[in-house]
Coordinates of C-alpha atoms in Angstrom, one line a residue:
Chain A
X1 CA -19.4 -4.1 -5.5
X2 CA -18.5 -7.5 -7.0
X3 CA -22.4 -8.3 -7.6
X4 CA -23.1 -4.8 -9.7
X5 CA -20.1 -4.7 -11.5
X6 CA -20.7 -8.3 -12.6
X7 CA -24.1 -6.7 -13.9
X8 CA -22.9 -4.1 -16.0
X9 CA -19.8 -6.5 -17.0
X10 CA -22.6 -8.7 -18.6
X11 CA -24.6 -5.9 -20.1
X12 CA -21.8 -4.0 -21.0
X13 CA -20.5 -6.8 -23.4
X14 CA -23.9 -8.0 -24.2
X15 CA -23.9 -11.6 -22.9
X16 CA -26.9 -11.5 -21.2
X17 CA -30.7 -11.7 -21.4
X18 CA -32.1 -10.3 -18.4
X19 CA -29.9 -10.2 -15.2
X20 CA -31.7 -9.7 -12.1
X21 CA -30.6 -8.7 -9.1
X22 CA -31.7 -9.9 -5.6
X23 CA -31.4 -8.2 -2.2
X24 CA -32.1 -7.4 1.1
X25 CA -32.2 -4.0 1.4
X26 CA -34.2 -2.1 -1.4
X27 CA -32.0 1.0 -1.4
X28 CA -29.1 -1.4 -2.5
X29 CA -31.3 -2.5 -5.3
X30 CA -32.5 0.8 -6.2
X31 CA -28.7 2.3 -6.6
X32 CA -28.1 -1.4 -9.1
X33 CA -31.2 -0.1 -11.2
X34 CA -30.0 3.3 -11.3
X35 CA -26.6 2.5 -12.3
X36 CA -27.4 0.4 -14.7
X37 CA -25.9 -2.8 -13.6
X38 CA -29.8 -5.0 -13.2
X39 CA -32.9 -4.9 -15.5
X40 CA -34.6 -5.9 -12.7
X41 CA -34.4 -6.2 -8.6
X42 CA -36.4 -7.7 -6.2
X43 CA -36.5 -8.6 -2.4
X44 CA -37.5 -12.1 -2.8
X45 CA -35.1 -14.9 -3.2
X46 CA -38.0 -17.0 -5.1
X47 CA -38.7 -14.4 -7.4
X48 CA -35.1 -13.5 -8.4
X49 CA -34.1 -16.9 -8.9
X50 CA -37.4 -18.3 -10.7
X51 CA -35.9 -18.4 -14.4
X52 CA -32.2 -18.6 -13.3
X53 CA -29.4 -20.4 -15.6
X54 CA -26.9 -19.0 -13.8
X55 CA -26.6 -17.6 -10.5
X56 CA -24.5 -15.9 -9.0
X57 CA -23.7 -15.1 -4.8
X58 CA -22.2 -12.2 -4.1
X59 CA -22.9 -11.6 -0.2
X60 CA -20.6 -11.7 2.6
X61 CA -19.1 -14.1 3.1
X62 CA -20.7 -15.6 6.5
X63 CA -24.2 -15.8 4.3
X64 CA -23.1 -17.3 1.3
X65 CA -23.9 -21.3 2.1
X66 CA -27.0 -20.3 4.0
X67 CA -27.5 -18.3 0.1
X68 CA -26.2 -21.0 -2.2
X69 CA -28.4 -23.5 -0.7
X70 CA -31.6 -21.3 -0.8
X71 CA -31.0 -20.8 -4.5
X72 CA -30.7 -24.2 -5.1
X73 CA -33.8 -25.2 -3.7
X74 CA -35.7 -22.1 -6.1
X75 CA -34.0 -22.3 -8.8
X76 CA -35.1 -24.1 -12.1
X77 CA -33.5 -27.3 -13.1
X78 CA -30.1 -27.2 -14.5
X79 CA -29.0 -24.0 -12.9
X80 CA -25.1 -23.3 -12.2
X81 CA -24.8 -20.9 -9.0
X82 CA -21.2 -20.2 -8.2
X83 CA -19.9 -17.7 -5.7
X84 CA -17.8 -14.6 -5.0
X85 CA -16.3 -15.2 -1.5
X86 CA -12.9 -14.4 -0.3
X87 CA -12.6 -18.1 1.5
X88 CA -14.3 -21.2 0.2
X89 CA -13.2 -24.3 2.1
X90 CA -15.8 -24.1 4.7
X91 CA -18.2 -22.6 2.7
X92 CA -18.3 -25.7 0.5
X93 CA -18.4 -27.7 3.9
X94 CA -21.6 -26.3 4.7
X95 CA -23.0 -26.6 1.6
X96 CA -22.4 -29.6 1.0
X97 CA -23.3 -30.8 4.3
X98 CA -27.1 -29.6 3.5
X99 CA -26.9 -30.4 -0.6
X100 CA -29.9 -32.0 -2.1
X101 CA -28.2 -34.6 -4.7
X102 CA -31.8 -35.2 -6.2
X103 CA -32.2 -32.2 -7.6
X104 CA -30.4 -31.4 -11.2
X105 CA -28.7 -27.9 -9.8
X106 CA -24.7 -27.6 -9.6
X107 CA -22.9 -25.5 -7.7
X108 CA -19.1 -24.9 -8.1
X109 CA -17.1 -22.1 -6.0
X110 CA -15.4 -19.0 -7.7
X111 CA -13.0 -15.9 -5.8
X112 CA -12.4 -13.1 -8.7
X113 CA -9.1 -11.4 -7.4
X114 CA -10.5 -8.0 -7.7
X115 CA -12.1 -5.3 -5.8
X116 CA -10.9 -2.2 -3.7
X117 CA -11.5 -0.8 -0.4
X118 CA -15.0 0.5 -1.1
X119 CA -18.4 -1.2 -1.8
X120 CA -21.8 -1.1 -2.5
X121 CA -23.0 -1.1 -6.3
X122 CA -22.4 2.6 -6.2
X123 CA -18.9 2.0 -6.4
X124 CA -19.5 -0.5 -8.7
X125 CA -17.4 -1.0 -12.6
X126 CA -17.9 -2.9 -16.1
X127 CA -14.4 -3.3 -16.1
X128 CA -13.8 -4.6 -12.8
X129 CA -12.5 -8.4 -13.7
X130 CA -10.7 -7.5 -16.9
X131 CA -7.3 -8.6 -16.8
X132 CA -7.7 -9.9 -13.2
X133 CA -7.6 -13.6 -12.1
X134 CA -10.6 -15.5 -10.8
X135 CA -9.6 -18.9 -8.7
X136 CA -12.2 -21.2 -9.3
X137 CA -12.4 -23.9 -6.9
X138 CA -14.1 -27.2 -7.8
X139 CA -14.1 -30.2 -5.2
X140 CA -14.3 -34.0 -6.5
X141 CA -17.5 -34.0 -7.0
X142 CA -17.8 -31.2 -9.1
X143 CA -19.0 -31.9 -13.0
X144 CA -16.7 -31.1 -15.0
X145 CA -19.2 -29.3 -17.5
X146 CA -20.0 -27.2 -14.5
X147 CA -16.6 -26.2 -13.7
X148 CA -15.9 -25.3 -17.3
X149 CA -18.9 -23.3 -17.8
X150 CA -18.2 -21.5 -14.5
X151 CA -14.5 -20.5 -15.9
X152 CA -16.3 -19.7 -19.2
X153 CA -18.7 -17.3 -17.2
X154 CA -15.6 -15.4 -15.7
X155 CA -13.6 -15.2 -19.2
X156 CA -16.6 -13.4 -20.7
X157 CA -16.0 -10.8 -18.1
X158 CA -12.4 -10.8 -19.4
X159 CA -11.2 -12.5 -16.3
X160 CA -8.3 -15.2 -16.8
X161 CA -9.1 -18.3 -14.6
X162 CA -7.1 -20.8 -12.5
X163 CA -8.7 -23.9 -10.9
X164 CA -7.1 -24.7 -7.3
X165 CA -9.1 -26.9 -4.5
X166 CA -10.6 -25.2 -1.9
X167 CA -8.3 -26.2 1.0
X168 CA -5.4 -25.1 -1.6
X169 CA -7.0 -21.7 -2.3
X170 CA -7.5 -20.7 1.5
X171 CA -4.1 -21.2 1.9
X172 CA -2.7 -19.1 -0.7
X173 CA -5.3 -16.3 -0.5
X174 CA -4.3 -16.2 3.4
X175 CA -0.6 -15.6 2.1
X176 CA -1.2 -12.9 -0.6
X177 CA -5.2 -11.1 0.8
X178 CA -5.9 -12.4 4.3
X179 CA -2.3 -11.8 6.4
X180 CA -1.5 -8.6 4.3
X181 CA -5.0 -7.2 5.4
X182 CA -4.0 -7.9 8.8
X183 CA -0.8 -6.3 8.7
X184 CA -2.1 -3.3 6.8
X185 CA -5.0 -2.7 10.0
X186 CA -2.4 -3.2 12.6
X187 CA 0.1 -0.8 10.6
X188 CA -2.9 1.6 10.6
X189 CA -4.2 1.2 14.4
X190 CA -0.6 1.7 16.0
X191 CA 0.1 5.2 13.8
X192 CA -0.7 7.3 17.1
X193 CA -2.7 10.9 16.3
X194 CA 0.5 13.2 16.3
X195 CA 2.3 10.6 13.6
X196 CA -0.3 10.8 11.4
X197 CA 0.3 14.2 9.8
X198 CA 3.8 13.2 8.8
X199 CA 2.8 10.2 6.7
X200 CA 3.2 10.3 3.2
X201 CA 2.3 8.5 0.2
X202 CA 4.1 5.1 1.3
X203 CA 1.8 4.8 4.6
X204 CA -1.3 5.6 2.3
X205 CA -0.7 2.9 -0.1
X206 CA 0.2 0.9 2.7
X207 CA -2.8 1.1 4.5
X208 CA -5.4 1.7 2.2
X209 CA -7.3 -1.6 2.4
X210 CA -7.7 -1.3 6.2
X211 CA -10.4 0.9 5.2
X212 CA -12.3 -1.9 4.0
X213 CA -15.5 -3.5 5.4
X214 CA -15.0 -4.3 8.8
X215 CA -17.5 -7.0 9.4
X216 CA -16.7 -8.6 6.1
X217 CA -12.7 -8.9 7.4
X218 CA -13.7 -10.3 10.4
X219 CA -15.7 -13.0 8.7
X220 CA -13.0 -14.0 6.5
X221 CA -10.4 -13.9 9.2
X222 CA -12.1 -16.4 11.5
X223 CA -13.5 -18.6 8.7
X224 CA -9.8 -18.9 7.7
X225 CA -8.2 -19.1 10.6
X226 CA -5.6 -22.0 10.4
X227 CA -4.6 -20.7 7.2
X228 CA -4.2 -17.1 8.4
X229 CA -2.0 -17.7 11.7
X230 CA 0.5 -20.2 9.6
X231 CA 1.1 -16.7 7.4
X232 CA 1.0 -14.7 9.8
X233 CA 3.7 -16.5 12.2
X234 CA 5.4 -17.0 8.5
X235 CA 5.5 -13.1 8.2
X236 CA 6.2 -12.2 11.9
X237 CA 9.2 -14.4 11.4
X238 CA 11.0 -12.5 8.5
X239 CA 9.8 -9.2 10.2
X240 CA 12.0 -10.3 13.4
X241 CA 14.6 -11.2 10.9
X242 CA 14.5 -7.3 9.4
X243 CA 14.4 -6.3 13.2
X244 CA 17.4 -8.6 14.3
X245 CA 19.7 -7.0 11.5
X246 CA 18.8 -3.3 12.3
X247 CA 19.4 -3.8 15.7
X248 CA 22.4 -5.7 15.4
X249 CA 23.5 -2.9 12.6
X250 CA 24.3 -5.6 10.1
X251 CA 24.2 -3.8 6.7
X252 CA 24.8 -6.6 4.8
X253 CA 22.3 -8.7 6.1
X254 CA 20.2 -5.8 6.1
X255 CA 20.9 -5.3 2.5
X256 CA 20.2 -9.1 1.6
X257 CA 16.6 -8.5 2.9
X258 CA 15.6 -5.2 1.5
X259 CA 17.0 -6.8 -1.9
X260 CA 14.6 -10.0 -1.3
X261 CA 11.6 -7.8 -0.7
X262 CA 12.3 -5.6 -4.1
X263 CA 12.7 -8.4 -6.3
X264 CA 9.3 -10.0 -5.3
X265 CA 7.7 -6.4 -6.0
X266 CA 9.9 -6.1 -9.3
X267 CA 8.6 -9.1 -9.9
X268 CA 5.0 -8.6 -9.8
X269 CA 5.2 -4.8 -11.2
X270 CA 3.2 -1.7 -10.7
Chain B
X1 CA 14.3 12.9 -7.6
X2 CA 14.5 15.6 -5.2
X3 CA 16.6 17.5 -6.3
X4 CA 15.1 17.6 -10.0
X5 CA 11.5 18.0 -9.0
X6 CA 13.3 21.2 -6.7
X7 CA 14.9 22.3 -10.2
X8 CA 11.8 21.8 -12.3
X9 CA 9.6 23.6 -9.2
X10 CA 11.6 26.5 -9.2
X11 CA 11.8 26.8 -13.0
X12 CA 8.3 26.0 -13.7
X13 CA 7.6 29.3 -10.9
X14 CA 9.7 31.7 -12.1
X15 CA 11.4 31.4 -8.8
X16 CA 15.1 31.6 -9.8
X17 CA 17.5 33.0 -11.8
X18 CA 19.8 30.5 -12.3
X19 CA 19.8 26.8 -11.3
X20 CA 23.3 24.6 -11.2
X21 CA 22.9 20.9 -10.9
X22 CA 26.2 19.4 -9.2
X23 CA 26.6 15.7 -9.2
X24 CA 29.0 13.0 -9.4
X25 CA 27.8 11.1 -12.8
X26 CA 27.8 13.0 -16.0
X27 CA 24.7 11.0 -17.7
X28 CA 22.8 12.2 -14.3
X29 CA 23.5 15.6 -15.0
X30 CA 23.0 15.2 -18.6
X31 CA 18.7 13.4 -18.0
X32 CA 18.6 16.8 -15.8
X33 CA 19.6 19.3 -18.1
X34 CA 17.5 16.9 -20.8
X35 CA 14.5 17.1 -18.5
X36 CA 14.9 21.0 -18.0
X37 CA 15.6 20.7 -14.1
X38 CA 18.6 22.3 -14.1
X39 CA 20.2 25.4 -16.3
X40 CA 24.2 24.3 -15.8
X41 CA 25.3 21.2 -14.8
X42 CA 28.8 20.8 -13.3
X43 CA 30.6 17.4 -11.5
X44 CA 32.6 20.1 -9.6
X45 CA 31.4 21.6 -6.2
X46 CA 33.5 24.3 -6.3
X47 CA 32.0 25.6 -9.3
X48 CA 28.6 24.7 -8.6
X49 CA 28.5 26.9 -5.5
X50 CA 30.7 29.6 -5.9
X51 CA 27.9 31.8 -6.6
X52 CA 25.1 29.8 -4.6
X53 CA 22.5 31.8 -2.8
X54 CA 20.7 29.0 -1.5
X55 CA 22.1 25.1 -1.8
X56 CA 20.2 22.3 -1.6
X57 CA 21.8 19.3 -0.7
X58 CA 19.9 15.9 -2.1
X59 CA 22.5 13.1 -1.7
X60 CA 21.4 10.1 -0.1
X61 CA 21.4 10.2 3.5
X62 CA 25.0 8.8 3.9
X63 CA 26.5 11.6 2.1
X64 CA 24.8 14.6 3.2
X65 CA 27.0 15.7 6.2
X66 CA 29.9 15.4 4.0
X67 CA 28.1 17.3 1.0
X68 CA 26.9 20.4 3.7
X69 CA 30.3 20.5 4.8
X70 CA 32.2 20.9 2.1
X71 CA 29.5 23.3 0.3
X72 CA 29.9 25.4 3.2
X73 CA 33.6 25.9 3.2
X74 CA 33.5 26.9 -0.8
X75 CA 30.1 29.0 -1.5
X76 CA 30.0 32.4 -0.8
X77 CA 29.3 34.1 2.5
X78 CA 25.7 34.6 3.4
X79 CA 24.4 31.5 1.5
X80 CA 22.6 29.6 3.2
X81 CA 22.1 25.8 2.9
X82 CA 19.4 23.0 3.6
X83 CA 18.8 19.4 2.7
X84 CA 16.0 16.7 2.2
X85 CA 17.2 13.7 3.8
X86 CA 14.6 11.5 5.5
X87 CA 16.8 11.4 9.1
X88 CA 17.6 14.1 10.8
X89 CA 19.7 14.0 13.8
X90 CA 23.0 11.9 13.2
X91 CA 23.4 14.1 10.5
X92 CA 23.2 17.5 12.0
X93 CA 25.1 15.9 14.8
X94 CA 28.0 15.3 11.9
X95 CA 28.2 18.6 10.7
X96 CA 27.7 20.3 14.1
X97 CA 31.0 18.3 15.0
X98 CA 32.9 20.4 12.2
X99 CA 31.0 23.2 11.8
X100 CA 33.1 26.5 10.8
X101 CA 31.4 29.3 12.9
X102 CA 33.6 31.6 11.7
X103 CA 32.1 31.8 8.8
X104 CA 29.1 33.8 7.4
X105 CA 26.9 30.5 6.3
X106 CA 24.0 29.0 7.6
X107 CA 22.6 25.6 7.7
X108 CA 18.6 24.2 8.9
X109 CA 17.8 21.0 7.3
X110 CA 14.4 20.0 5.9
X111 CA 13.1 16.9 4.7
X112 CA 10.0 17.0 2.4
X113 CA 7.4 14.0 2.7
X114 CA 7.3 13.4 -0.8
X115 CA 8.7 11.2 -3.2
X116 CA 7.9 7.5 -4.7
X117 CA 9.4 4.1 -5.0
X118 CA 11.3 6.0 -7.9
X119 CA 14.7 7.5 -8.3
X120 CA 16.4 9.8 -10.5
X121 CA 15.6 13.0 -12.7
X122 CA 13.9 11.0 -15.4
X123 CA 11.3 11.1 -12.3
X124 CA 11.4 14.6 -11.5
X125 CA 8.1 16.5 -11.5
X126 CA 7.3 20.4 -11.1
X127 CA 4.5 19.5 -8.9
X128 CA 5.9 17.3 -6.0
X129 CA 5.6 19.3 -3.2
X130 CA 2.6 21.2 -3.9
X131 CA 0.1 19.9 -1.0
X132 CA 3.3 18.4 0.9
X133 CA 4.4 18.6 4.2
X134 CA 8.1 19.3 4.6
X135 CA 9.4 19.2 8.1
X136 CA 12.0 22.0 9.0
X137 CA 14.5 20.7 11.4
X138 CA 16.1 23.7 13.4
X139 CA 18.0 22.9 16.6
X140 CA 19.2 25.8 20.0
X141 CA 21.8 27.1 17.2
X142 CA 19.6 27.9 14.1
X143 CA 18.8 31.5 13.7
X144 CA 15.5 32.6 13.3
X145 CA 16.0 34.2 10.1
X146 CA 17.5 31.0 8.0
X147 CA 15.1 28.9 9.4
X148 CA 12.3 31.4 8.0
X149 CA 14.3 31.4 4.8
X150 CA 14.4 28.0 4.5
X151 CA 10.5 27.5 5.4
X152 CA 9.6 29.7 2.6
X153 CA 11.5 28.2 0.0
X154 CA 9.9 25.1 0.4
X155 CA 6.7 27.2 1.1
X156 CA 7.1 29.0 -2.7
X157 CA 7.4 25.5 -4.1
X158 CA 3.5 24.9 -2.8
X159 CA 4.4 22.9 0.1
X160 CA 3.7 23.3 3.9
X161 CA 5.7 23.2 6.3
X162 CA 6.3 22.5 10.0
X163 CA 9.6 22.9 12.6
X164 CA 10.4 19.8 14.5
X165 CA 13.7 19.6 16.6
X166 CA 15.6 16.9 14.7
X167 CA 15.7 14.3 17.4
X168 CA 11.6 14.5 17.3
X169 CA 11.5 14.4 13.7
X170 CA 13.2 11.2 13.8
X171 CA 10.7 9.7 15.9
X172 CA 8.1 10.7 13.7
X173 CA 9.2 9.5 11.2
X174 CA 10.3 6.4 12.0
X175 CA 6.9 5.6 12.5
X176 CA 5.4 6.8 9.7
X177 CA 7.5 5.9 7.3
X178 CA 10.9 4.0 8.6
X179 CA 9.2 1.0 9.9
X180 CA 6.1 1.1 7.4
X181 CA 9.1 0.7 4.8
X182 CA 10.7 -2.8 6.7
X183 CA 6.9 -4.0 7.1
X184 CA 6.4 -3.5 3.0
X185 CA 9.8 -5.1 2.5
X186 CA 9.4 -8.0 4.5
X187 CA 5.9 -8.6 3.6
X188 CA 6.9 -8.8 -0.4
X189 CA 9.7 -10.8 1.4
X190 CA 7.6 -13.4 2.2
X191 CA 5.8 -13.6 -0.4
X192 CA 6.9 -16.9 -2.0
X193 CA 6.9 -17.9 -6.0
X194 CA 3.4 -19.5 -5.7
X195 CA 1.7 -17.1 -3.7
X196 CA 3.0 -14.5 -6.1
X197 CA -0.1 -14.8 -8.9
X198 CA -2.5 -14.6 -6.3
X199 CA -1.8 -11.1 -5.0
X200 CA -4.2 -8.4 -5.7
X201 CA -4.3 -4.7 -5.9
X202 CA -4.2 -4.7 -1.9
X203 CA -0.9 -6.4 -1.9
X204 CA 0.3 -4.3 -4.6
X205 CA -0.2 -1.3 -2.8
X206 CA 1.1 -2.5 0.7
X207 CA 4.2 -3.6 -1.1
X208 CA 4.7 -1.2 -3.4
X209 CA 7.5 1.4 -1.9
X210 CA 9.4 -2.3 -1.2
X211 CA 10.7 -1.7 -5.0
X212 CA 12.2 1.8 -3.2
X213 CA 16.3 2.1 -3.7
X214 CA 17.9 -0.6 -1.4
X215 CA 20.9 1.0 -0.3
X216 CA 19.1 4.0 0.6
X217 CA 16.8 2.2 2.9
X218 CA 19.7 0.6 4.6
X219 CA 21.3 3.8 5.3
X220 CA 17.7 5.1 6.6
X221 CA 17.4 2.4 8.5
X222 CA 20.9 2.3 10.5
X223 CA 21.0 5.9 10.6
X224 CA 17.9 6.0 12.6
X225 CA 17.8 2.7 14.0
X226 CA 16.9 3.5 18.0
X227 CA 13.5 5.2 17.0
X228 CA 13.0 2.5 14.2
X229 CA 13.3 -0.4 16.4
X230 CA 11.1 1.1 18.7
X231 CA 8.2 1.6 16.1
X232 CA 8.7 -2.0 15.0
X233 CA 8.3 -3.0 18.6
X234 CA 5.0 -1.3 18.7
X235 CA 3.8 -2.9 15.8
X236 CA 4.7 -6.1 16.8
X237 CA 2.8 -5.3 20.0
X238 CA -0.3 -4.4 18.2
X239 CA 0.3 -6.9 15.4
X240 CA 0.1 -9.8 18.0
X241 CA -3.3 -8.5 19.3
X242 CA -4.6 -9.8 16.0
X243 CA -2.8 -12.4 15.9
X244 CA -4.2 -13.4 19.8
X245 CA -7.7 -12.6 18.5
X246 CA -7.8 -14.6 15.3
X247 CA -6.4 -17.5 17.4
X248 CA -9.2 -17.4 20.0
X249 CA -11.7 -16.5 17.0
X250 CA -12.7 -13.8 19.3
X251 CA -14.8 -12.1 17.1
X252 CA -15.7 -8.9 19.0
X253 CA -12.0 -8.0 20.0
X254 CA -11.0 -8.8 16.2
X255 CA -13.7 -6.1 15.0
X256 CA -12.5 -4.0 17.6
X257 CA -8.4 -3.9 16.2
X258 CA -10.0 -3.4 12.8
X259 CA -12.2 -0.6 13.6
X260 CA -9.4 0.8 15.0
X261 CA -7.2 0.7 11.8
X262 CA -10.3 1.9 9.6
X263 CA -10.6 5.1 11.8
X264 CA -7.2 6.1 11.7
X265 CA -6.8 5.1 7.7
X266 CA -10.4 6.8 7.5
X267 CA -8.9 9.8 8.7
X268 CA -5.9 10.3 6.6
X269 CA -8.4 10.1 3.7
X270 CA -7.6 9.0 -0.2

């Protein structure tokens, strides 16, 4: 999703020369060609990567070190490979752990804030980062040309940028993506067979991102584990709050905390 | 919002002769005239019913026993009356208590699964409950012919429906959309200022009926608050399984809970 609609982001607006795009599976890269968001695919890393200014990782995010580092190793000198995984703290861990200094190749992390429950190319859009927010992450040993050019890369896309470190981003991205995809699957998994006909249009929106990748949400949840259980004990604890005032019939109290919730929503808008 | 979109409905379908809009506020009754929900408006009950084959009662939970009550004493005999109030049992148990048998009226409430995080008439569509389940609520003393009535009124609007006793529709819906609505709340809840930029269209959507009318949720909430703490208690239950597998990074039993939400979300469908 995020790799094919960064594709026909680029050629939609014209910014690019040739983009290529590399995969595993060749009936991925068949659906990029035929959507229109690659001039060219291949299978091999080497290939794909060959003639590379800029490159960018879009796999899960359990291969995306093992990824970053490959590229760096192929690509020509004076590349820029940034990333599009949901957690980046230990990603960067592990790539810098196996970094080759010598070579003249930067890498500096980026999270665009935007996607949806489905995924694959075909689900893929040329206006999927407009107006959205990308957090790019840069560490102290990031250039700072790098890091500029990375944000430059997004805001072609019509993205708005914000730089946080790593450790910072896992920790807010727990609070506003990780936890709520948590809470949206366990909303999901304890709505027994005979409720289900009687949800409405609240319960949908509620839990549409539980129908995301499964594999994917694992990988983020354990990679950003410490992050996730502070927000999630954060959340539990207000939710025992809401409980505490229903049982105890305290409309007041109960009032003070519906309020609370609303004027974070108003807040952010439809 | 109800009871426009069941003014407009009726309109739109040539259903009805003649549609009165009672309320309490003028500049109510003056969006639904404005919006064409309603052919006469009136702030008095009296008038508003004294001709009333059919009344529907759409106040806010709180005042619905009160509003069946007195409608029953002034509209003519053989009318019959329903509601659309989102609990069930406390209410019917209200107007049982003063209940004028002697009188040639009936009474079966309903309560249609539709609606948003809006209110009023300015939000009133013709289409609301086409492809919406509304749950009839007869109980030992409803007889078969108002209940029938009453299902294909709702039916003639493009809705389905389905008879639950009251008690069993509170259960029901506690679950699928009493607690959901505390777990949205409390979720934007605790959402703090800085986490606020960070949230995406998932968050948006899980939070998104938190905007919904406070003191109505309140009333929801304590009106049904046996069946609601009891939902919450499950989810708590099933939200700590997470919570227990994130913690141990038990990767197979975390893939497990999520498969679990994806199948039932899966099944509702988009």
């Amino acid at each position: 999703l995020i790799g094919g609609s960064v594709g026909l982001a680029l050629r939609h607006r014209k910014l690019c020369r040739r983009i290529i795009g590399v995969g595993r599976r060749e009936e991925s890269l068949q659906v990029a060609r035929r959507v229109g968001a690659v001039d060219h695919t291949t299978t091999e890393l080497e290939q794909g990567v060959s003639e590379a200014e800029l490159i960018v990782v879009c796999s899960p995010v359990m291969h995306i070190a093992k990824h970053v580092l490959s590229a760096a190793k192929l690509c020509p000198a004076g590349a820029l490979i940034t990333d599009a995984g949901s957690t980046k703290e230990q990603i960067l861990d592990e790539i810098k752990e196996c970094w080759d200094d010598a070579r003249d190749v930067q890498f500096v992390g980026s999270h665009p804030i935007a996607g949806s429950e489905k995924a694959g190319p075909e689900a893929a859009r040329a206006d999927l980062f407009e107006q959205r927010l990308v957090v790019v992450t840069p560490d102290g040993t990031s250039g700072t040309r790098a890091v500029e050019s990375v944000e430059q890369f997004w805001q072609s896309l019509g993205a708005r940028t914000i730089r946080r470190s790593p450790a910072n981003h896992d920790r807010l991205l727990a609070a506003s993506s990780h936890m709520p995809h948590v809470v949206a699957s366990a909303l999901a998994a304890c709505t027994s067979n005979s409720e289900l006909p009687f949800t409405g249009s609240g319960w949908a929106d509620m839990t549409r991102i539980a129908a995301g990748d499964v594999q994917l949400w694992q990988q983020i949840l354990t990679e950003n584990q410490s992050h996730v259980l502070q927000s999630l004990d954060k959340f539990m604890e207000m939710l025992d709050g809401f409980r505490t005032a229903i049982e105890a019939k305290d409309k007041r109290k109960l009032v003070r905390l519906l309020t609370a919730g609303k004027k974070k929503r108003d807040a952010v808008g439809s």
